[in-house]
mmCIF file of C-alpha atoms in Angstrom:
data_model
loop_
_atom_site.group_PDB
_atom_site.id
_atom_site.type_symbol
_atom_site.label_atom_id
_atom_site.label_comp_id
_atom_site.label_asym_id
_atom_site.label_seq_id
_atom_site.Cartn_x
_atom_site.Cartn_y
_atom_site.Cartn_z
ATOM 1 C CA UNK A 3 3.260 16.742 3.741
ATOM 2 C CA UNK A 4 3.106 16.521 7.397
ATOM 3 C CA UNK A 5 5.802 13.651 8.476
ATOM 4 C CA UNK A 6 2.512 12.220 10.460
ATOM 5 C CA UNK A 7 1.405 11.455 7.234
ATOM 6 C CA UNK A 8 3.847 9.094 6.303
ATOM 7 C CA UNK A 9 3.297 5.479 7.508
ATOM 8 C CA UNK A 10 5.947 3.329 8.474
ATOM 9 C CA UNK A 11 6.274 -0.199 8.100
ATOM 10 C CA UNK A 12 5.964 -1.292 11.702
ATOM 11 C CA UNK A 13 2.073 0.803 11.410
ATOM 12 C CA UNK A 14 1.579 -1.250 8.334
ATOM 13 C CA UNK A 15 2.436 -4.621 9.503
ATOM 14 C CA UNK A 16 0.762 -3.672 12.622
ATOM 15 C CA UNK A 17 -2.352 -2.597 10.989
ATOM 16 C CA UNK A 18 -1.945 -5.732 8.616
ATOM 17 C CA UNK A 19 -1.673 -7.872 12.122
ATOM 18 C CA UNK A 20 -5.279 -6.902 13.375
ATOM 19 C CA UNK A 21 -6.457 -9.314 10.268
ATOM 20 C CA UNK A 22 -4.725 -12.168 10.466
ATOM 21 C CA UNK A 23 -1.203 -13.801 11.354
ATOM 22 C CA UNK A 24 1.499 -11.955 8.200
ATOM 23 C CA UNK A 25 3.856 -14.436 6.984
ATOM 24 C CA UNK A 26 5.627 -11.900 5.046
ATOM 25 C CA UNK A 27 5.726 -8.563 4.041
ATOM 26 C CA UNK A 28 7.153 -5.787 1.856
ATOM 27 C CA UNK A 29 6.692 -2.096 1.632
ATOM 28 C CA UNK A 30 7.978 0.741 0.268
ATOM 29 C CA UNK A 31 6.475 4.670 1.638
ATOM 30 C CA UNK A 32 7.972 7.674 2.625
ATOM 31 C CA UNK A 33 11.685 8.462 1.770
ATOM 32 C CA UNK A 34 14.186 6.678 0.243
ATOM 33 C CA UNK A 35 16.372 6.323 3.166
ATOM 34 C CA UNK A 36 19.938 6.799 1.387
ATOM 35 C CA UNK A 37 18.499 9.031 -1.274
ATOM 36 C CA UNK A 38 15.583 11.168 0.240
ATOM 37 C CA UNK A 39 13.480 11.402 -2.525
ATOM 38 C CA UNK A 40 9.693 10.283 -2.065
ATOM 39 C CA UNK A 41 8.823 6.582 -3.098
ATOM 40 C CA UNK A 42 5.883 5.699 -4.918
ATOM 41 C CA UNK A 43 4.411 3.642 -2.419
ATOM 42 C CA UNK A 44 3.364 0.251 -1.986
ATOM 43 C CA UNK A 45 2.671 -2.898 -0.165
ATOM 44 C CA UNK A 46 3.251 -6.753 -0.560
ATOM 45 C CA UNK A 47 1.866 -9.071 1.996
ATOM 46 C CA UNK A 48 1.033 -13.116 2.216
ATOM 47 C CA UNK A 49 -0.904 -13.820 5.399
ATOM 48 C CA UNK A 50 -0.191 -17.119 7.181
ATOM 49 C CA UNK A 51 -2.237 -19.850 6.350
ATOM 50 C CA UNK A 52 -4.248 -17.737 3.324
ATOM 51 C CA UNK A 53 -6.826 -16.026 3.776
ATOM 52 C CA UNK A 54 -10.738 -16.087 4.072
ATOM 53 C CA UNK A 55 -13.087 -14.527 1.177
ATOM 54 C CA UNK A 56 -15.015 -12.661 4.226
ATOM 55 C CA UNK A 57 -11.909 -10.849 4.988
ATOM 56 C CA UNK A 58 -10.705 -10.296 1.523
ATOM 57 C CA UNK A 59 -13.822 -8.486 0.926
ATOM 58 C CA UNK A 60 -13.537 -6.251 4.118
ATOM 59 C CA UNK A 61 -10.271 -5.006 3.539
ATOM 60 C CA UNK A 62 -11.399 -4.509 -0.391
ATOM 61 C CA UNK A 63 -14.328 -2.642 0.734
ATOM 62 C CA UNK A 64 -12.356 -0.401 3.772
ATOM 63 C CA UNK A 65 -9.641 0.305 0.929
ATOM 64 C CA UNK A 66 -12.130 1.638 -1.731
ATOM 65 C CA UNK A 67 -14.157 3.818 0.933
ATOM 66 C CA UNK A 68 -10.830 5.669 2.304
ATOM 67 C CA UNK A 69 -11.052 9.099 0.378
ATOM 68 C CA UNK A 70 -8.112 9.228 -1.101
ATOM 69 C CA UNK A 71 -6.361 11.866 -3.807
ATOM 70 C CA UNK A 72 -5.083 8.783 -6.268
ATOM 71 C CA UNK A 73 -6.435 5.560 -7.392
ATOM 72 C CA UNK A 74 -5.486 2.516 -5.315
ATOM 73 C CA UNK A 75 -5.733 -1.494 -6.218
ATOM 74 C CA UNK A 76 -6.189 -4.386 -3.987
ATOM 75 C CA UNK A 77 -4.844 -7.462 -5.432
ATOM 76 C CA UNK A 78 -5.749 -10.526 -3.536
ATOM 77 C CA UNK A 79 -6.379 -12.840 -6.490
ATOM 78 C CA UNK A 80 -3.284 -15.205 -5.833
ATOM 79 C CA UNK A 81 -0.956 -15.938 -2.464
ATOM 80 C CA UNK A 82 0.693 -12.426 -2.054
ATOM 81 C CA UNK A 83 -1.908 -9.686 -1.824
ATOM 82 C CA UNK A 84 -0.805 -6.749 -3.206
ATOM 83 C CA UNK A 85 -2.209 -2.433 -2.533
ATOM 84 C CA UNK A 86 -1.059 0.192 -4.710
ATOM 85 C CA UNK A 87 -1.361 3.119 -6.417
ATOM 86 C CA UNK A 88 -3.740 1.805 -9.619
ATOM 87 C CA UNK A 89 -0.935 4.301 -12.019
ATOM 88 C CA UNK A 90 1.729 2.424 -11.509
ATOM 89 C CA UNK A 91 -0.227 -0.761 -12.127
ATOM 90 C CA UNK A 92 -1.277 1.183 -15.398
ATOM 91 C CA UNK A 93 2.733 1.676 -16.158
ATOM 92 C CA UNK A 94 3.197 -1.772 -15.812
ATOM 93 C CA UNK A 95 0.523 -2.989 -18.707
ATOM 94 C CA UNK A 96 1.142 -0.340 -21.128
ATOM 95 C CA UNK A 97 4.918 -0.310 -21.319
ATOM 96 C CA UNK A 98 5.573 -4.015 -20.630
ATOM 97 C CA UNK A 99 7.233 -2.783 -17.482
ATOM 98 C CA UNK A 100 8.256 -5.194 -13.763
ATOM 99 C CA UNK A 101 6.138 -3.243 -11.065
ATOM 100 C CA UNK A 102 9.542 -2.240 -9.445
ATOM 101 C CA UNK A 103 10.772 -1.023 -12.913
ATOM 102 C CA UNK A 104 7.236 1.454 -13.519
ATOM 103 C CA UNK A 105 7.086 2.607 -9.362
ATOM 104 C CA UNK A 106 11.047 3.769 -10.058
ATOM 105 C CA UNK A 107 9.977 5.385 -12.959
ATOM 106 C CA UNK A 108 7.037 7.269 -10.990
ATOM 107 C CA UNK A 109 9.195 7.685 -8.135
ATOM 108 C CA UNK A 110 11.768 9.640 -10.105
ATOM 109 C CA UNK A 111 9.621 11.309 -12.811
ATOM 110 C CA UNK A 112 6.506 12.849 -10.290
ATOM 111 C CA UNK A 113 7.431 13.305 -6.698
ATOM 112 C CA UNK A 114 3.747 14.896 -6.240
ATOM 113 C CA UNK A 115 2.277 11.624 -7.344
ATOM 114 C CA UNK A 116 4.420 10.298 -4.874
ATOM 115 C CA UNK A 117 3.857 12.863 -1.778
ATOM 116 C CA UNK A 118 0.016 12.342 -2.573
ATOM 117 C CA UNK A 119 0.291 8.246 -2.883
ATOM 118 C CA UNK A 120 2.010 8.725 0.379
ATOM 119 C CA UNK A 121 -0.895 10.536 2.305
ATOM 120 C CA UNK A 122 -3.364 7.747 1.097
ATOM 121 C CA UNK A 123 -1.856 4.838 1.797
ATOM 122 C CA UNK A 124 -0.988 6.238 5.857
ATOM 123 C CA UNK A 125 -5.150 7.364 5.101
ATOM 124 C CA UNK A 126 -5.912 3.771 4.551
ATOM 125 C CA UNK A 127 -3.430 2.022 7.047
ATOM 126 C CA UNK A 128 -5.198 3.961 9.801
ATOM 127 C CA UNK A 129 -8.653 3.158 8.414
ATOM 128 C CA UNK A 130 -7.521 -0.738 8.400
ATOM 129 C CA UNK A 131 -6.438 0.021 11.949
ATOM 130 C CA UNK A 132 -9.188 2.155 13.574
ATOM 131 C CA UNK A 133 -12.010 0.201 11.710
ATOM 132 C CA UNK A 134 -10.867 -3.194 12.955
ATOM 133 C CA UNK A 135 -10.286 -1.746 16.831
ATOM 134 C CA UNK A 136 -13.696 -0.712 17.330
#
């Protein structure tokens, strides 16, 4: 994977930015920092003051129309919106697993899932981003 590939989490919050004021955020892509495998990939984001059903449906609609290799999920039903690879959602549900529990077991089991979650989610950070410049 080229490293161009790989968003960071400045890009994301940036990208996140464009749509409203983020209160708080959490993400996981790329490498592990201290162990360099590939992370399943995610992010967790509350933007301040909520956020509109307009908007909710844009980003739904940009995320689902980014050609991507792997299944993704938007999650905006409560505070914390929530995108990530629909698998490890999956995980979650059918082994009674915590979301960081199933992505660690992704993470370490399929590093191809992971190098291909990767590409999508920079794919749809830069759609989020050039989409909402224009």
């Amino acid at each position: 994977m080229a490293t161009d590939m790989i968003v960071t989490g400045q890009q994301i919050f940036t990208a996140l930015s464009l749509y409203g004021p983020v209160e708080w955020i959490r993400t996981s892509s790329g490498r592990n920092p201290v162990e360099g495998y590939m992370q399943s990939p995610h992010v967790a984001w509350r933007f301040r003051g909520g956020s509109n059903t307009d908007m909710a449906q844009h980003i739904a609609t940009l995320v689902s129309d980014t050609s991507t290799q792997e299944e993704w999920t938007l999650d905006h039903s409560s505070r914390n919106w929530l995108l990530a690879p629909s698998r490890v959602l999956h995980e979650c549900a059918a082994d009674s697993l915590t979301f960081r529990k199933a992505a660690m077991h992704i993470t370490l089991s399929d590093p191809d899932f992971c190098e291909r979650a990767n590409h999508d989610l920079a794919l749809i950070i830069f759609r989020m981003r050039d989409y909402k410049r224009l």
